Coordinates of C-alpha atoms and ligand atoms in Angstrom, one line a residue:
M1 CA 27.4 22.4 -46.8
Q2 CA 26.6 20.9 -43.3
R3 CA 28.6 22.1 -40.3
T4 CA 31.3 19.7 -39.0
H5 CA 32.4 20.0 -35.4
I6 CA 36.1 20.4 -34.8
N7 CA 36.6 17.0 -33.2
Q8 CA 35.0 15.3 -36.3
I9 CA 37.2 16.8 -39.1
K10 CA 39.3 14.5 -41.2
E11 CA 42.3 15.0 -43.4
G12 CA 41.4 15.3 -47.1
H13 CA 37.8 16.6 -46.6
T14 CA 36.5 20.0 -47.4
V15 CA 34.5 21.2 -44.4
L16 CA 32.4 24.0 -43.0
V17 CA 33.4 24.8 -39.4
Q18 CA 31.9 27.4 -37.2
G19 CA 33.1 28.8 -33.9
W20 CA 35.0 31.6 -32.1
V21 CA 38.4 33.1 -32.9
H22 CA 40.6 31.6 -30.2
S23 CA 43.7 33.5 -31.3
L24 CA 45.1 35.2 -34.3
R25 CA 48.6 35.9 -35.6
G26 CA 50.1 36.6 -38.9
Q27 CA 52.8 37.8 -41.2
S28 CA 52.6 39.7 -44.4
K29 CA 52.1 36.5 -46.5
I30 CA 50.3 34.1 -44.2
K31 CA 47.6 34.4 -41.5
F32 CA 46.9 31.9 -38.7
L33 CA 43.5 31.7 -37.0
Q34 CA 42.9 29.2 -34.2
L35 CA 39.2 28.4 -34.3
R36 CA 37.4 27.0 -31.3
D37 CA 34.0 25.3 -30.9
I38 CA 32.6 23.4 -28.0
T39 CA 34.5 20.3 -29.1
G40 CA 38.0 21.7 -29.5
V41 CA 40.5 24.0 -31.2
V42 CA 42.0 23.8 -34.7
Q43 CA 44.5 25.8 -36.6
C44 CA 43.2 27.6 -39.8
I45 CA 45.6 29.1 -42.3
S46 CA 45.2 31.6 -45.1
M47 CA 47.6 32.7 -47.8
D48 CA 44.9 34.4 -49.8
Q49 CA 45.7 38.1 -49.8
T50 CA 42.0 39.0 -50.6
Q51 CA 41.0 37.6 -47.2
F52 CA 43.6 39.6 -45.2
G53 CA 41.4 42.7 -44.9
T54 CA 38.8 40.6 -43.0
F55 CA 41.6 39.1 -40.7
D56 CA 42.8 42.6 -39.9
K57 CA 39.4 43.7 -38.6
L58 CA 38.9 40.6 -36.4
L59 CA 39.4 40.5 -32.7
A60 CA 39.6 37.3 -30.5
E61 CA 36.2 35.7 -29.8
S62 CA 34.5 37.0 -32.9
A63 CA 32.1 34.3 -34.2
V64 CA 33.1 33.1 -37.7
S65 CA 32.2 30.6 -40.3
I66 CA 35.0 29.0 -42.3
T67 CA 35.1 26.6 -45.3
G68 CA 38.4 24.9 -46.2
L69 CA 40.4 21.8 -47.0
V70 CA 41.6 19.8 -44.0
K71 CA 45.4 19.0 -44.5
K72 CA 48.2 17.5 -42.5
A73 CA 49.4 20.0 -39.9
V74 CA 52.7 21.7 -40.6
V75 CA 53.2 23.5 -37.3
K76 CA 52.0 21.8 -34.1
S77 CA 50.7 24.2 -31.4
D78 CA 50.1 23.4 -27.8
E79 CA 46.8 25.2 -27.8
V80 CA 45.1 23.2 -30.5
T81 CA 43.3 19.9 -29.8
Q82 CA 43.4 18.8 -33.4
K83 CA 47.1 18.4 -33.5
N84 CA 47.6 16.4 -36.7
V85 CA 45.5 18.5 -39.1
E86 CA 44.9 22.1 -40.0
I87 CA 42.4 23.8 -42.3
E88 CA 43.4 25.8 -45.4
I89 CA 40.8 28.5 -45.5
Q90 CA 38.7 28.9 -48.7
T91 CA 36.0 31.2 -47.3
L92 CA 35.9 33.2 -44.1
E93 CA 32.6 34.8 -43.1
V94 CA 32.3 36.9 -39.9
L95 CA 29.0 36.1 -38.2
N96 CA 29.5 38.7 -35.4
Y97 CA 32.5 40.9 -34.5
A98 CA 33.6 40.7 -30.9
E99 CA 34.5 44.0 -29.2
P100 CA 37.7 44.2 -27.0
L101 CA 37.1 41.7 -24.2
P102 CA 36.4 43.0 -20.7
I103 CA 38.1 39.9 -19.1
T104 CA 41.0 37.6 -20.2
I105 CA 39.8 34.3 -21.4
A106 CA 42.5 32.5 -23.3
A107 CA 44.0 29.6 -21.3
K108 CA 47.6 30.7 -22.1
D109 CA 46.9 33.9 -20.1
E110 CA 46.3 31.9 -16.9
A111 CA 48.8 34.1 -15.0
L112 CA 46.5 37.0 -15.8
T113 CA 43.4 35.2 -14.7
N114 CA 40.8 37.7 -13.6
E115 CA 39.2 37.9 -10.2
L116 CA 36.2 35.7 -9.9
S117 CA 33.8 38.6 -9.2
K118 CA 34.8 40.3 -12.4
R119 CA 34.5 37.0 -14.3
L120 CA 31.0 36.7 -12.9
D121 CA 30.1 40.2 -14.0
Y122 CA 30.9 39.0 -17.5
R123 CA 29.8 35.4 -17.1
Y124 CA 28.6 35.3 -20.7
V125 CA 32.2 36.1 -21.8
D126 CA 33.8 33.8 -19.1
L127 CA 31.7 31.0 -20.6
H128 CA 34.0 31.2 -23.7
R129 CA 36.8 29.8 -21.6
R130 CA 37.4 26.2 -22.1
D131 CA 37.9 25.5 -18.4
T132 CA 34.6 27.2 -17.5
Q133 CA 32.9 25.2 -20.2
A134 CA 34.4 22.0 -18.8
I135 CA 32.9 22.6 -15.4
F136 CA 29.4 23.0 -16.8
K137 CA 29.7 20.0 -19.2
I138 CA 30.7 18.0 -16.2
Q139 CA 27.8 19.3 -14.1
S140 CA 25.5 18.3 -16.9
T141 CA 26.9 14.8 -16.8
L142 CA 26.4 14.8 -13.0
L143 CA 22.7 15.6 -13.4
E144 CA 22.3 13.0 -16.2
A145 CA 24.1 10.4 -14.1
F146 CA 21.8 11.2 -11.1
R147 CA 18.7 10.8 -13.2
E148 CA 20.0 7.6 -14.8
F149 CA 20.8 6.1 -11.4
M150 CA 17.5 7.0 -10.0
I151 CA 15.5 5.6 -12.9
T152 CA 17.5 2.4 -12.7
E153 CA 16.6 2.3 -9.0
G154 CA 12.9 2.4 -10.0
A155 CA 12.3 5.9 -8.6
T156 CA 9.8 8.3 -10.1
E157 CA 10.9 11.8 -11.1
C158 CA 8.6 14.4 -9.5
I159 CA 8.1 18.2 -10.0
F160 CA 7.3 20.0 -6.8
P161 CA 5.9 23.5 -6.1
S162 CA 8.4 26.4 -5.6
I163 CA 5.9 28.7 -3.9
I164 CA 4.7 27.3 -0.6
G165 CA 2.7 28.4 2.4
A166 CA 5.3 28.0 5.2
S167 CA 8.9 27.2 5.9
S168 CA 9.8 23.7 4.9
E169 CA 13.0 23.5 6.9
G170 CA 11.9 25.4 10.0
G171 CA 14.5 28.2 9.6
T172 CA 13.9 31.9 9.2
E173 CA 15.9 32.3 6.0
L174 CA 12.8 32.9 3.9
Y175 CA 12.0 35.0 0.8
P176 CA 8.4 36.2 1.1
V177 CA 6.3 36.3 -2.0
Q178 CA 3.1 38.3 -2.5
Y179 CA 0.6 35.6 -3.5
F180 CA -2.6 37.5 -4.3
E181 CA -4.0 38.5 -0.9
K182 CA -1.7 36.1 1.0
T183 CA 2.0 36.1 1.8
A184 CA 3.7 32.9 0.7
V185 CA 7.4 32.0 0.6
L186 CA 9.9 30.7 -2.0
S187 CA 10.6 27.1 -1.3
Q188 CA 13.6 26.3 1.0
S189 CA 13.4 22.7 -0.2
C190 CA 10.9 20.2 -1.5
Q191 CA 11.1 18.3 1.8
L192 CA 7.4 18.2 2.7
Y193 CA 6.3 17.4 -0.8
K194 CA 8.8 14.6 -1.5
Q195 CA 7.7 13.0 1.7
M196 CA 4.0 13.2 0.8
A197 CA 4.8 11.8 -2.7
A198 CA 7.0 8.9 -1.4
C199 CA 4.2 7.8 0.9
S200 CA 2.4 6.4 -2.1
L201 CA 4.9 6.5 -5.1
E202 CA 7.4 4.7 -2.8
K203 CA 10.6 6.0 -4.4
V204 CA 10.8 9.6 -5.7
F205 CA 13.5 12.0 -6.8
S206 CA 13.7 15.5 -8.0
V207 CA 16.2 18.1 -9.1
F208 CA 14.9 21.1 -7.3
T209 CA 15.9 24.8 -6.9
V210 CA 15.9 26.0 -3.3
W211 CA 16.0 29.6 -2.0
R212 CA 17.7 30.4 1.3
A213 CA 17.8 34.0 2.4
E214 CA 21.1 33.5 4.4
K215 CA 22.7 36.9 4.9
H216 CA 26.3 35.8 5.0
N217 CA 28.5 35.5 1.9
T218 CA 30.6 32.3 2.1
L219 CA 32.5 30.2 -0.3
R220 CA 30.0 27.3 0.1
H221 CA 26.6 29.1 0.3
L222 CA 24.3 30.4 -2.4
N223 CA 21.0 32.2 -1.9
E224 CA 19.6 30.2 -4.8
A225 CA 20.9 26.6 -5.0
R226 CA 19.9 23.3 -6.6
Q227 CA 19.4 20.0 -4.7
M228 CA 19.1 16.4 -5.9
D229 CA 16.4 15.0 -3.6
F230 CA 15.5 11.4 -3.0
E231 CA 12.8 9.8 -0.7
I232 CA 12.0 6.1 -0.2
A233 CA 9.1 4.5 1.6
F234 CA 9.3 1.4 4.0
A235 CA 12.9 2.5 4.7
D236 CA 15.1 3.9 7.5
D237 CA 18.2 6.0 7.5
K238 CA 20.6 3.1 6.7
V239 CA 18.7 2.3 3.5
A240 CA 18.8 5.9 2.4
M241 CA 22.5 6.3 3.1
E242 CA 23.4 3.1 1.2
V243 CA 21.5 4.5 -1.8
L244 CA 23.4 7.8 -1.6
G245 CA 26.8 6.1 -1.4
R246 CA 26.1 4.1 -4.6
C247 CA 24.7 7.2 -6.2
V248 CA 27.8 9.4 -5.7
Q249 CA 30.0 6.5 -6.8
H250 CA 28.0 6.1 -10.0
I251 CA 28.1 9.9 -10.7
V252 CA 31.9 10.0 -10.3
K253 CA 32.3 6.9 -12.5
V254 CA 30.2 8.3 -15.3
I255 CA 32.0 11.7 -15.2
M256 CA 35.3 9.8 -15.5
E257 CA 34.0 7.9 -18.5
K258 CA 32.2 10.7 -20.3
N259 CA 34.2 13.8 -19.5
A260 CA 37.8 12.6 -19.8
A261 CA 38.7 15.6 -22.1
D262 CA 37.0 18.1 -19.8
L263 CA 38.9 16.7 -16.8
E264 CA 42.1 17.1 -18.8
V265 CA 41.3 20.7 -19.5
L266 CA 40.8 21.2 -15.7
K267 CA 43.9 19.2 -15.0
T268 CA 41.9 17.1 -12.6
Q269 CA 42.0 13.4 -11.9
L270 CA 39.1 11.6 -10.2
V271 CA 38.9 8.5 -8.1
V272 CA 35.6 6.7 -7.4
P273 CA 35.0 7.4 -3.6
T274 CA 34.7 4.8 -0.9
V275 CA 32.0 5.0 1.8
K276 CA 32.4 5.2 5.5
Y277 CA 29.9 5.3 8.4
M278 CA 30.5 7.0 11.7
T279 CA 28.2 8.1 14.5
F280 CA 28.2 11.7 15.6
A281 CA 29.6 10.6 19.0
E282 CA 32.5 8.8 17.2
V283 CA 33.3 11.9 15.2
A284 CA 33.2 14.1 18.3
K285 CA 35.7 11.8 20.0
L286 CA 37.9 11.8 17.0
M287 CA 37.9 15.6 16.8
R288 CA 38.8 15.8 20.5
Q289 CA 41.8 13.6 19.8
H290 CA 42.8 16.0 17.0
H291 CA 42.1 19.1 19.1
V292 CA 39.5 20.3 16.6
E293 CA 36.5 22.2 17.9
M294 CA 33.0 21.3 16.9
G295 CA 29.5 22.0 18.2
E296 CA 27.3 19.9 20.5
D297 CA 24.8 19.3 17.8
D298 CA 26.6 20.3 14.6
L299 CA 30.0 19.7 13.0
S300 CA 32.2 22.8 12.4
G301 CA 33.8 23.7 9.2
D302 CA 37.1 22.6 10.8
A303 CA 35.7 19.2 11.7
E304 CA 34.4 18.7 8.2
H305 CA 37.8 19.7 6.8
T306 CA 39.6 17.3 9.2
L307 CA 37.3 14.4 8.2
G308 CA 38.3 15.1 4.6
E309 CA 41.9 14.9 5.5
L310 CA 41.6 11.8 7.6
F311 CA 39.4 10.0 5.0
P312 CA 40.4 11.3 1.6
N313 CA 38.1 10.3 -1.4
T314 CA 35.5 9.0 1.0
V315 CA 31.9 9.8 1.5
V316 CA 31.7 9.9 5.3
F317 CA 28.2 9.4 6.7
V318 CA 27.8 11.0 10.1
H319 CA 24.7 9.4 11.6
D320 CA 22.9 9.2 15.0
W321 CA 23.0 13.0 14.9
P322 CA 21.8 14.8 18.0
L323 CA 18.1 15.5 17.8
A324 CA 18.5 19.2 18.7
G325 CA 20.6 19.7 15.5
K326 CA 18.1 18.3 13.1
P327 CA 14.9 19.8 11.6
F328 CA 11.4 19.0 13.0
Y329 CA 10.7 16.3 10.4
I330 CA 13.6 14.0 11.4
M331 CA 12.7 10.9 13.5
P332 CA 13.9 10.9 17.1
K333 CA 16.1 8.0 18.2
G334 CA 15.6 7.8 22.0
K335 CA 15.5 11.1 23.9
D336 CA 18.6 13.0 22.5
L337 CA 19.6 11.4 19.2
S338 CA 17.9 11.1 15.8
Y339 CA 17.8 9.1 12.7
G340 CA 19.3 12.1 10.9
Y341 CA 22.7 12.2 9.2
D342 CA 25.0 14.3 7.0
A343 CA 27.4 13.2 4.3
I344 CA 30.8 14.8 4.2
Y345 CA 32.9 14.4 1.1
K346 CA 36.4 15.8 0.6
G347 CA 36.0 18.0 3.7
M348 CA 32.6 19.5 3.1
E349 CA 28.9 18.7 3.8
I350 CA 27.3 17.6 0.5
C351 CA 24.1 16.2 1.9
S352 CA 21.7 16.0 4.8
G353 CA 19.1 13.3 5.3
G354 CA 17.4 11.0 7.6
Q355 CA 14.4 8.9 8.5
R356 CA 11.3 11.0 8.8
I357 CA 8.5 11.2 11.2
H358 CA 5.4 9.4 9.8
L359 CA 3.3 9.6 12.9
P360 CA 1.1 12.7 13.1
E361 CA 1.1 13.2 16.9
L362 CA 4.9 12.9 17.1
L363 CA 5.2 15.4 14.3
I364 CA 3.0 17.9 16.1
E365 CA 5.0 17.5 19.2
R366 CA 8.3 18.1 17.4
L367 CA 6.9 21.1 15.5
K368 CA 6.0 22.6 18.9
V369 CA 9.4 21.9 20.4
K370 CA 11.0 23.7 17.4
G371 CA 8.7 26.7 18.1
L372 CA 6.6 26.2 14.9
D373 CA 2.9 26.4 14.7
P374 CA 1.3 23.0 13.6
D375 CA -1.6 24.9 12.1
H376 CA 0.8 26.1 9.4
F377 CA 1.6 22.5 8.5
K378 CA -2.0 21.1 8.6
S379 CA -2.1 19.4 5.2
Y380 CA 1.4 17.9 5.7
I381 CA 0.5 16.5 9.1
D382 CA -2.8 15.2 7.7
S383 CA -1.0 13.4 4.9
F384 CA 0.3 10.9 7.5
R385 CA -3.2 10.0 8.7
Y386 CA -4.0 7.6 5.9
G387 CA -1.5 4.8 6.0
A388 CA 1.8 6.7 5.5
P389 CA 4.6 4.2 5.9
P390 CA 8.0 4.8 7.6
H391 CA 10.2 6.6 5.0
A392 CA 13.6 8.2 4.7
G393 CA 15.6 10.2 2.2
W394 CA 18.2 12.9 1.5
G395 CA 19.1 16.1 -0.4
V396 CA 22.5 16.6 -2.1
G397 CA 23.6 20.1 -3.2
V398 CA 24.2 20.0 -6.9
E399 CA 26.8 22.8 -6.7
R400 CA 28.4 21.4 -3.5
L401 CA 28.8 18.0 -5.1
T402 CA 30.2 19.6 -8.3
M403 CA 32.8 21.6 -6.4
Q404 CA 33.8 18.7 -4.2
I405 CA 34.2 16.3 -7.1
L406 CA 36.4 18.8 -9.0
G407 CA 38.2 20.3 -6.0
I408 CA 37.0 23.8 -6.7
K409 CA 37.1 26.2 -3.7
N410 CA 34.4 28.7 -4.4
I411 CA 30.8 27.6 -5.1
R412 CA 30.2 30.5 -7.5
E413 CA 32.7 28.9 -9.9
V414 CA 30.4 26.0 -10.4
T415 CA 27.2 28.0 -10.6
L416 CA 26.3 29.3 -14.1
F417 CA 24.7 32.5 -12.9
P418 CA 25.1 32.6 -9.1
R419 CA 22.8 34.4 -6.8
D420 CA 24.5 35.6 -3.6
R421 CA 23.9 38.6 -1.3
D422 CA 25.5 41.0 -3.7
R423 CA 24.6 39.5 -7.1
L424 CA 21.4 39.6 -9.0
T425 CA 22.8 40.1 -12.5
P426 CA 23.6 38.8 -15.0
Ligands
AMO1 P1 19.9 20.9 3.9 O1 19.4 22.2 4.2 O2 21.1 20.4 4.8 O3 18.8 19.8 4.0 O4 20.4 20.9 2.4 C1 20.8 19.7 1.8 C2 22.1 20.0 1.0 O5 21.8 21.1 0.0 C3 23.0 21.9 -0.1 N1 22.7 23.2 0.3 C4 23.2 24.4 -0.2 N2 24.1 24.6 -1.1 C5 24.5 25.8 -1.4 N3 24.0 26.9 -0.8 C6 23.1 26.8 0.2 N4 22.6 27.8 0.8 C7 22.6 25.5 0.6 N5 21.8 25.0 1.4 C8 21.8 23.6 1.3 C9 24.0 21.3 0.8 C10 23.2 20.5 1.8 O6 24.0 19.4 2.4 N6 15.4 18.8 3.1 C11 16.8 18.6 3.6 C12 17.4 17.4 2.9 C13 16.7 16.1 3.4 O7 16.7 15.8 4.6 O8 16.3 15.3 2.5 C14 17.6 19.8 3.3 O9 17.3 20.7 2.6 O10 24.8 20.3 0.0

């Protein structure tokens, strides 16, 4: 018999269902087993005494295979998603017994919810939770919607190298890698490569893993994160921001359409965001009015939070960013400003971007101002000597966007196997 997923079973059919024991209870004459697969939970019932020995040996989360007749439900439980039917068990096969669980996973035990660090120690068990599953199903839709949006825009998906010769962001947070007789670094971003590609492919995108050796442990930083990158030729900062605004709106819309059941599990309601543009100077003025401190050339966490409160459900683009606060590749705008921007959504930075420098001599000058050696960037600088057009782009953090869409406070919750200062396993 072919397997049927729980959300597909129909009254009157004999089915083979496979999944995990969500919960078990029983009396001397009847046993109840709630079976869960990735699509839902259904009640299974046995009154066959010859099966009771197997029931007695089972613990929650064991993997089982059940055949049975789908009947109208007699008892309706809150926990099941198939409320109108139940399965009268004909055969019950244990595929693998679960040992006693190291963490609590059933939704009804919410009050006992384990500390996140313990859940992450046992992420493979935590992934049995329906709310954890919902997060990663939504993240999958987010990635799918990003790709779909980009392809509709006519952008070409690119795969960029992860081992590179020098810092791509100018910072010092680098992981060195022994590359034969040379020392290379793990990529901080695909910045230089997406620019070089866009200067002939015109519109490019990538989902790219970045490594940042930041020493601090915060709720919003990972040491290994994912970015959705975009770069467009013959364009300035305004063009790139407009694309990002539509992209985030599309992603949220698709999640609302495709993941309604998952959003229900997470008890989260979404609204397609609006888009707002402000200069850095306007934001600084607004923060002074609200007595919120921020830097001369960067926002503070408090300023981002305040923007989220003042403009809920809005992607706020903060542009005309002070030149000193942006990396070497961002195009200057006059002496002190730049064509760089950040996007703040629900109180947190989700994206940085800007128009880039496509003029080799200016690039060399900016590298020197930032204390970087142009010799380390030779092929990147040279790439702009052969008709490189003006271009712009952005990078959005996959985990940051997921947490902000879902209103989740700790970035580790939305990272399948997070890497932070203290965590290398599982
Ligand atoms: P930036 O370094 O600002 O810009 O990164 C872009 C976005 O990526 C996410 N992000 C992170 N998420 C989690 N942990 C981290 N350590 C981390 N670092 C970054 C954030 C951030 O807004 N090359 C430029 C982008 C561009 O100009 O196109 C860049 O990497 O959401």
